[in-house]
Amino acid sequence: MALQAATSFLPSALSARKEGSVKDSASFLGVRLAADGLKLDTTALGLRTVRVSRSADIRAQTAAVSSPSVTPASPSGKKTLRKGTAVITGASSGLGLATAKALAETGKWHVIMACRDFLKASRAAKAAGMDKDSFTVVHLDLASLDSVRQFVRNVRQLEMPIDVVVCNAAVYQPTAKEPSYTADGFEMSVGVNHLGHFLLARELLSDLQSSDYPSKRLIIVGSITAGNTNTLAGNVPPKANLGDLRGLAGGLNGVGSSVMIDGGEFDGAKAYKDSKVCNMLTMQEFHRRYHEETGVTFASLYPGCIATTGLFREHIPLFRLLFPPFQKYITKGYVSEEEAGKRLAQVVSDPSLTKSGVYWSWNKNSASFENQLSEEASDADKAKKLWEISEKLVGLA
Ligand code: LMG
Ligand code: NDP
Ligand code: PMR
């Protein structure tokens, strides 16, 4: 029997379940009982790793997981695809949770729920009826670059392949009068929705590249209100506008620079929409830089107006009351969490959605189509500039 304490006393290091290499393992709050030795991992504490193991090497586990993605093992002679592993940020509610559930239910996916609130995520998965073997919760707070780096280390320690990464988490602060800041001093909406995800995606790209899964994907959730200024929804003020990115270049910290990307006055609703433009530009820049080299599919999507999610938690009560019926009966843009989850799950796993650089949307009959992004959200020069400034801010350049 082995005991692996995955630095469970640090919230940023919590990981609960592991599937794959050690079949006979049980875990509770990050302490894993496994069949092959005793392992106490303290890397998250910056301490030396102490390992007391009966089996010689942890590599044995790695080898067990990295089995080829297609095995000719089935008795019928048909090749079977191994279970895919998808990392989903913000899987503790709304779209992320619905997607995790949809994927888990197929039996073909293991979901790594990358969430800031470990208990909330575990409970949400349980309440959604997800099988306990179909997911692993790993702590991730996108409002801290340290937490992002720690998450990457923790997720690698699970020794599961990473086949798909979904950047889904977001905050929306439409009623905030004053800006709030991430641990690194960035305005919160852009800090979490864009910069945290930017670092995460950059870090996990090599993991995606080394996966042997037939279709590896990096998906960044976008939105109509920011990406489609050619629609009514995209014209509701305040409109997204990154300007010349002077605020971002200044660090978005409100000290020497503005907290808004374009250098303007703080506006929480605009900051959210700006961050979504960043998400969509980032996806396209990833595609240009890395699609050919890595074979990874990069995609974004507008899942529909999921008017009931936690995204609107900070809006005024009257808005929260009226917004769902408004979307349902007037704009007809409404989509349930379940339906939206199925849409995103399609972008994760549908064999027909392998095209890279695409912004997916769905029509009234729920059929997917390649949507066009508005001018700013498809501006390649801006995407390049955004990429270069972002990599400096997150310490990659
Ligand atoms: C702003 O608030 C913030 O001020 C700003 O800082 C920023 O955060 C911005 O985008 C972010 O939001 C938005 C503000 C304006 O929303 C509210 O304050 C919400 C309350 C809205 C209350 C409106 C009630 C008035 C109702 C008038 C009737 C409308 C007529 C409808 C016509 C129907 C004809 C068939 O909000 C808006 O701009 C609108 C927000 C969308 C909410 C939609 C409200 C419409 C109400 C419709 C009721 C729906 C009932 C369904 C009935 C079904 C019938 C079959
Ligand atoms: P929810 O608020 O339900 O979900 C957002 C998730 O992000 C939650 O799980 C939340 O965690 C998580 N999150 C927030 N901050 C952090 C952080 N600092 N670190 C880690 N996770 C964090 O909203 P939705 O499901 O609606 O939003 C999901 C995505 O869909 C977003 O990208 C949003 O922009 C997009 N979208 C939503 C639309 C809609 O109509 N709802 C329309 C178009 C796009 P916690 O549970 O702990 O709060
Ligand atoms: Mg919007 C005509 C269709 C349509 C669609 C699909 C959306 C989606 N919205 C539409 C129309 C309108 N909205 C109209 C006509 C109004 C003015 C009455 C309106 C208002 C409105 C507000 C105040 N809508 C909003 C808000 C928000 O605070 C939401 C927002 O912008 O969040 C950033 C929102 C949204 N409308 C949408 C969608 C998908 C959202 C929310 C989430 C997002 O874009 O990520």
Short mmCIF file of C-alpha atoms in Angstrom, two decimals, residues 72-320:
data_model
loop_
_atom_site.label_atom_id
_atom_site.label_comp_id
_atom_site.label_asym_id
_atom_site.label_seq_id
_atom_site.Cartn_x
_atom_site.Cartn_y
_atom_site.Cartn_z
CA PRO A 72 -6.29 -2.86 -30.62
CA ALA A 73 -7.30 -4.72 -27.48
CA SER A 74 -11.04 -5.23 -27.84
CA PRO A 75 -12.23 -8.77 -28.52
CA SER A 76 -14.20 -7.62 -31.56
CA GLY A 77 -10.91 -6.52 -33.06
CA LYS A 78 -12.11 -2.91 -33.17
CA LYS A 79 -9.63 -0.30 -32.10
CA THR A 80 -10.74 1.44 -28.94
CA LEU A 81 -9.86 4.93 -27.94
CA ARG A 82 -8.57 5.39 -24.42
CA LYS A 83 -10.40 7.75 -22.10
CA GLY A 84 -9.55 11.37 -22.81
CA THR A 85 -8.63 13.80 -20.07
CA ALA A 86 -10.00 17.32 -20.18
CA VAL A 87 -9.00 20.15 -17.88
CA ILE A 88 -11.89 22.60 -17.38
CA THR A 89 -11.40 25.82 -15.45
CA GLY A 90 -14.35 27.10 -13.44
CA ALA A 91 -16.07 23.72 -13.49
CA SER A 92 -17.76 24.37 -10.15
CA SER A 93 -20.82 26.04 -11.66
CA GLY A 94 -22.68 27.10 -14.77
CA LEU A 95 -21.24 26.22 -18.16
CA GLY A 96 -18.09 24.57 -16.80
CA LEU A 97 -20.02 22.22 -14.55
CA ALA A 98 -22.58 21.38 -17.25
CA THR A 99 -19.73 20.59 -19.66
CA ALA A 100 -17.92 18.45 -17.10
CA LYS A 101 -21.14 16.53 -16.51
CA ALA A 102 -21.85 16.09 -20.22
CA LEU A 103 -18.34 14.76 -20.83
CA ALA A 104 -18.29 12.52 -17.77
CA GLU A 105 -21.62 10.99 -18.73
CA THR A 106 -20.23 9.71 -22.00
CA GLY A 107 -17.84 7.48 -20.06
CA LYS A 108 -15.14 8.55 -22.51
CA TRP A 109 -13.73 11.45 -20.54
CA HIS A 110 -12.07 12.08 -17.23
CA VAL A 111 -12.48 15.72 -16.19
CA ILE A 112 -9.93 17.66 -14.21
CA MET A 113 -12.04 20.32 -12.55
CA ALA A 114 -9.72 23.30 -12.08
CA CYS A 115 -11.48 25.33 -9.43
CA ARG A 116 -10.77 27.97 -6.82
CA ASP A 117 -13.16 26.48 -4.29
CA PHE A 118 -12.32 22.84 -3.79
CA LEU A 119 -15.30 21.90 -1.64
CA LYS A 120 -17.79 23.76 -3.81
CA ALA A 121 -16.48 21.94 -6.87
CA SER A 122 -16.60 18.51 -5.23
CA ARG A 123 -20.11 19.11 -3.98
CA ALA A 124 -21.26 20.49 -7.31
CA ALA A 125 -19.95 17.43 -9.14
CA LYS A 126 -21.66 15.16 -6.66
CA ALA A 127 -24.93 17.09 -6.85
CA ALA A 128 -24.76 16.92 -10.64
CA GLY A 129 -24.62 13.14 -10.32
CA MET A 130 -21.11 12.76 -11.72
CA ASP A 131 -19.49 9.42 -11.02
CA LYS A 132 -16.67 9.84 -8.49
CA ASP A 133 -14.22 8.16 -10.84
CA SER A 134 -15.03 10.54 -13.67
CA PHE A 135 -13.39 13.63 -12.21
CA THR A 136 -10.51 15.02 -10.19
CA VAL A 137 -10.72 18.40 -8.50
CA VAL A 138 -7.48 20.36 -8.52
CA HIS A 139 -7.23 23.77 -6.96
CA LEU A 140 -6.75 26.71 -9.32
CA ASP A 141 -7.21 30.37 -8.49
CA LEU A 142 -6.80 32.31 -11.70
CA ALA A 143 -6.51 35.50 -9.68
CA SER A 144 -2.98 34.46 -8.72
CA LEU A 145 -0.19 33.62 -11.16
CA ASP A 146 1.50 31.60 -8.41
CA SER A 147 -1.63 29.50 -8.11
CA VAL A 148 -1.62 28.95 -11.87
CA ARG A 149 1.98 27.74 -11.76
CA GLN A 150 1.22 25.55 -8.77
CA PHE A 151 -1.79 24.11 -10.57
CA VAL A 152 0.39 23.15 -13.51
CA ARG A 153 2.81 21.35 -11.18
CA ASN A 154 -0.03 19.58 -9.37
CA VAL A 155 -1.78 18.48 -12.50
CA ARG A 156 1.47 17.05 -13.85
CA GLN A 157 1.87 15.07 -10.66
CA LEU A 158 -1.40 13.30 -11.42
CA GLU A 159 0.49 11.69 -14.27
CA MET A 160 -2.51 11.71 -16.53
CA PRO A 161 -2.16 12.80 -20.11
CA ILE A 162 -3.70 16.20 -20.84
CA ASP A 163 -5.69 15.96 -24.02
CA VAL A 164 -7.98 18.99 -23.91
CA VAL A 165 -7.83 22.24 -21.96
CA VAL A 166 -10.92 24.44 -21.62
CA CYS A 167 -10.44 28.01 -20.40
CA ASN A 168 -13.95 28.63 -19.14
CA ALA A 169 -13.82 30.40 -15.77
CA ALA A 170 -14.75 34.06 -15.62
CA VAL A 171 -15.79 36.87 -13.35
CA TYR A 172 -18.19 39.63 -14.28
CA GLN A 173 -18.46 42.74 -12.09
CA PRO A 174 -21.11 44.92 -13.71
CA THR A 175 -21.99 46.85 -10.56
CA ALA A 176 -18.53 47.42 -9.11
CA LYS A 177 -17.83 51.10 -8.56
CA GLU A 178 -14.15 50.56 -7.90
CA PRO A 179 -11.80 48.05 -9.43
CA SER A 180 -10.52 45.07 -7.49
CA TYR A 181 -7.20 43.39 -8.12
CA THR A 182 -5.63 39.98 -8.49
CA ALA A 183 -2.73 38.88 -6.27
CA ASP A 184 -0.38 40.23 -8.92
CA GLY A 185 -2.09 43.60 -9.02
CA PHE A 186 -4.03 43.31 -12.28
CA GLU A 187 -7.61 44.55 -12.57
CA MET A 188 -9.68 41.50 -11.63
CA SER A 189 -11.78 40.78 -14.76
CA VAL A 190 -8.91 40.94 -17.22
CA GLY A 191 -6.54 39.42 -14.65
CA VAL A 192 -8.70 36.31 -14.15
CA ASN A 193 -10.46 35.92 -17.48
CA HIS A 194 -7.50 36.71 -19.71
CA LEU A 195 -4.10 36.86 -17.97
CA GLY A 196 -4.60 33.87 -15.65
CA HIS A 197 -5.82 31.79 -18.59
CA PHE A 198 -3.07 33.10 -20.84
CA LEU A 199 -0.40 31.77 -18.47
CA LEU A 200 -2.27 28.52 -17.91
CA ALA A 201 -2.71 27.88 -21.63
CA ARG A 202 0.90 28.73 -22.42
CA GLU A 203 2.12 26.37 -19.69
CA LEU A 204 -0.15 23.49 -20.66
CA LEU A 205 0.59 23.72 -24.38
CA SER A 206 3.61 21.43 -24.03
CA ASP A 207 1.46 18.90 -22.16
CA LEU A 208 -1.12 18.99 -24.94
CA GLN A 209 1.65 18.61 -27.47
CA SER A 210 3.01 15.51 -25.79
CA SER A 211 -0.40 13.84 -25.52
CA ASP A 212 -0.97 11.03 -27.99
CA TYR A 213 -4.72 11.61 -28.15
CA PRO A 214 -5.93 11.84 -31.76
CA SER A 215 -7.50 15.28 -31.39
CA LYS A 216 -5.90 17.61 -28.85
CA ARG A 217 -7.71 20.86 -28.23
CA LEU A 218 -7.34 24.16 -26.43
CA ILE A 219 -10.66 25.94 -26.09
CA ILE A 220 -11.17 29.48 -24.79
CA VAL A 221 -14.77 30.52 -24.15
CA GLY A 222 -15.79 33.75 -25.90
CA SER A 223 -19.02 35.71 -26.16
CA ILE A 224 -21.35 37.49 -28.53
CA THR A 225 -21.47 40.62 -26.37
CA ALA A 226 -17.76 41.16 -27.00
CA GLY A 227 -17.01 39.35 -30.24
CA ASN A 228 -19.98 40.24 -32.40
CA THR A 229 -20.43 43.98 -32.63
CA ASN A 230 -22.27 43.22 -35.86
CA THR A 231 -25.20 41.98 -33.73
CA LEU A 232 -27.61 43.78 -31.40
CA ALA A 233 -26.18 41.91 -28.41
CA GLY A 234 -22.73 43.21 -29.26
CA ASN A 235 -23.97 46.79 -29.29
CA VAL A 236 -25.38 47.03 -25.79
CA PRO A 237 -23.25 49.58 -23.98
CA PRO A 238 -20.62 49.58 -22.69
CA LYS A 239 -18.98 48.13 -25.80
CA ALA A 240 -15.68 46.29 -25.73
CA ASN A 241 -12.73 48.27 -27.00
CA LEU A 242 -9.07 47.53 -26.38
CA GLY A 243 -7.87 50.76 -27.99
CA ASP A 244 -4.11 50.76 -28.37
CA LEU A 245 -3.67 48.55 -25.28
CA ARG A 246 -1.93 51.32 -23.35
CA GLY A 247 -3.54 50.41 -20.01
CA LEU A 248 -2.55 46.77 -20.40
CA ALA A 249 0.98 47.73 -21.35
CA GLY A 250 1.10 49.79 -18.16
CA GLY A 251 0.19 46.75 -16.06
CA LEU A 252 -3.53 47.42 -15.42
CA ASN A 253 -2.74 48.23 -11.82
CA GLY A 254 -4.18 51.68 -11.43
CA VAL A 255 -0.90 52.95 -10.09
CA GLY A 256 1.14 54.25 -12.99
CA SER A 257 -1.50 53.24 -15.49
CA SER A 258 -5.20 52.86 -16.05
CA VAL A 259 -7.01 49.71 -14.88
CA MET A 260 -8.70 49.46 -18.28
CA ILE A 261 -6.95 47.97 -21.29
CA ASP A 262 -7.69 51.02 -23.44
CA GLY A 263 -6.51 53.42 -20.74
CA GLY A 264 -10.01 54.66 -19.81
CA GLU A 265 -11.98 54.97 -16.57
CA PHE A 266 -12.93 51.79 -14.70
CA ASP A 267 -16.12 50.13 -15.96
CA GLY A 268 -16.67 46.58 -14.74
CA ALA A 269 -19.01 45.54 -17.55
CA LYS A 270 -16.59 46.86 -20.16
CA ALA A 271 -13.62 45.20 -18.46
CA TYR A 272 -15.43 41.85 -18.76
CA LYS A 273 -16.20 42.39 -22.45
CA ASP A 274 -12.62 43.55 -23.08
CA SER A 275 -11.37 40.37 -21.39
CA LYS A 276 -13.54 38.27 -23.68
CA VAL A 277 -12.10 40.05 -26.73
CA CYS A 278 -8.68 39.13 -25.33
CA ASN A 279 -9.82 35.49 -25.02
CA MET A 280 -10.89 35.38 -28.66
CA LEU A 281 -7.76 37.16 -29.92
CA THR A 282 -5.58 34.83 -27.85
CA MET A 283 -7.21 31.75 -29.36
CA GLN A 284 -6.48 33.05 -32.88
CA GLU A 285 -2.89 33.97 -32.02
CA PHE A 286 -2.34 30.49 -30.56
CA HIS A 287 -3.67 29.10 -33.82
CA ARG A 288 -1.32 31.20 -35.92
CA ARG A 289 1.72 30.46 -33.80
CA TYR A 290 1.21 26.84 -32.83
CA HIS A 291 -1.40 24.96 -34.81
CA GLU A 292 0.91 23.64 -37.50
CA GLU A 293 3.78 22.94 -35.16
CA THR A 294 1.79 21.15 -32.47
CA GLY A 295 -1.26 19.76 -34.22
CA VAL A 296 -3.39 21.18 -31.42
CA THR A 297 -6.81 22.53 -32.42
CA PHE A 298 -7.49 26.00 -31.02
CA ALA A 299 -11.10 27.11 -30.79
CA SER A 300 -13.45 29.57 -29.18
CA LEU A 301 -17.23 29.66 -28.97
CA TYR A 302 -20.32 31.56 -28.00
CA PRO A 303 -22.40 28.95 -26.16
CA GLY A 304 -25.64 31.00 -26.18
CA CYS A 305 -27.05 33.24 -23.49
CA ILE A 306 -27.04 31.10 -20.35
CA ALA A 307 -28.98 33.68 -18.39
CA THR A 308 -29.28 31.66 -15.18
CA THR A 309 -25.61 31.08 -14.30
CA GLY A 310 -23.55 32.52 -11.49
CA LEU A 311 -21.98 34.96 -13.96
CA PHE A 312 -24.68 37.48 -13.06
CA ARG A 313 -24.30 37.04 -9.29
CA GLU A 314 -23.09 40.60 -8.85
CA HIS A 315 -25.80 42.20 -10.99
CA ILE A 316 -28.71 43.94 -9.27
CA PRO A 317 -31.56 41.64 -8.19
CA LEU A 318 -34.01 43.18 -10.65
CA PHE A 319 -31.68 42.39 -13.54
CA ARG A 320 -31.27 38.82 -12.33
#
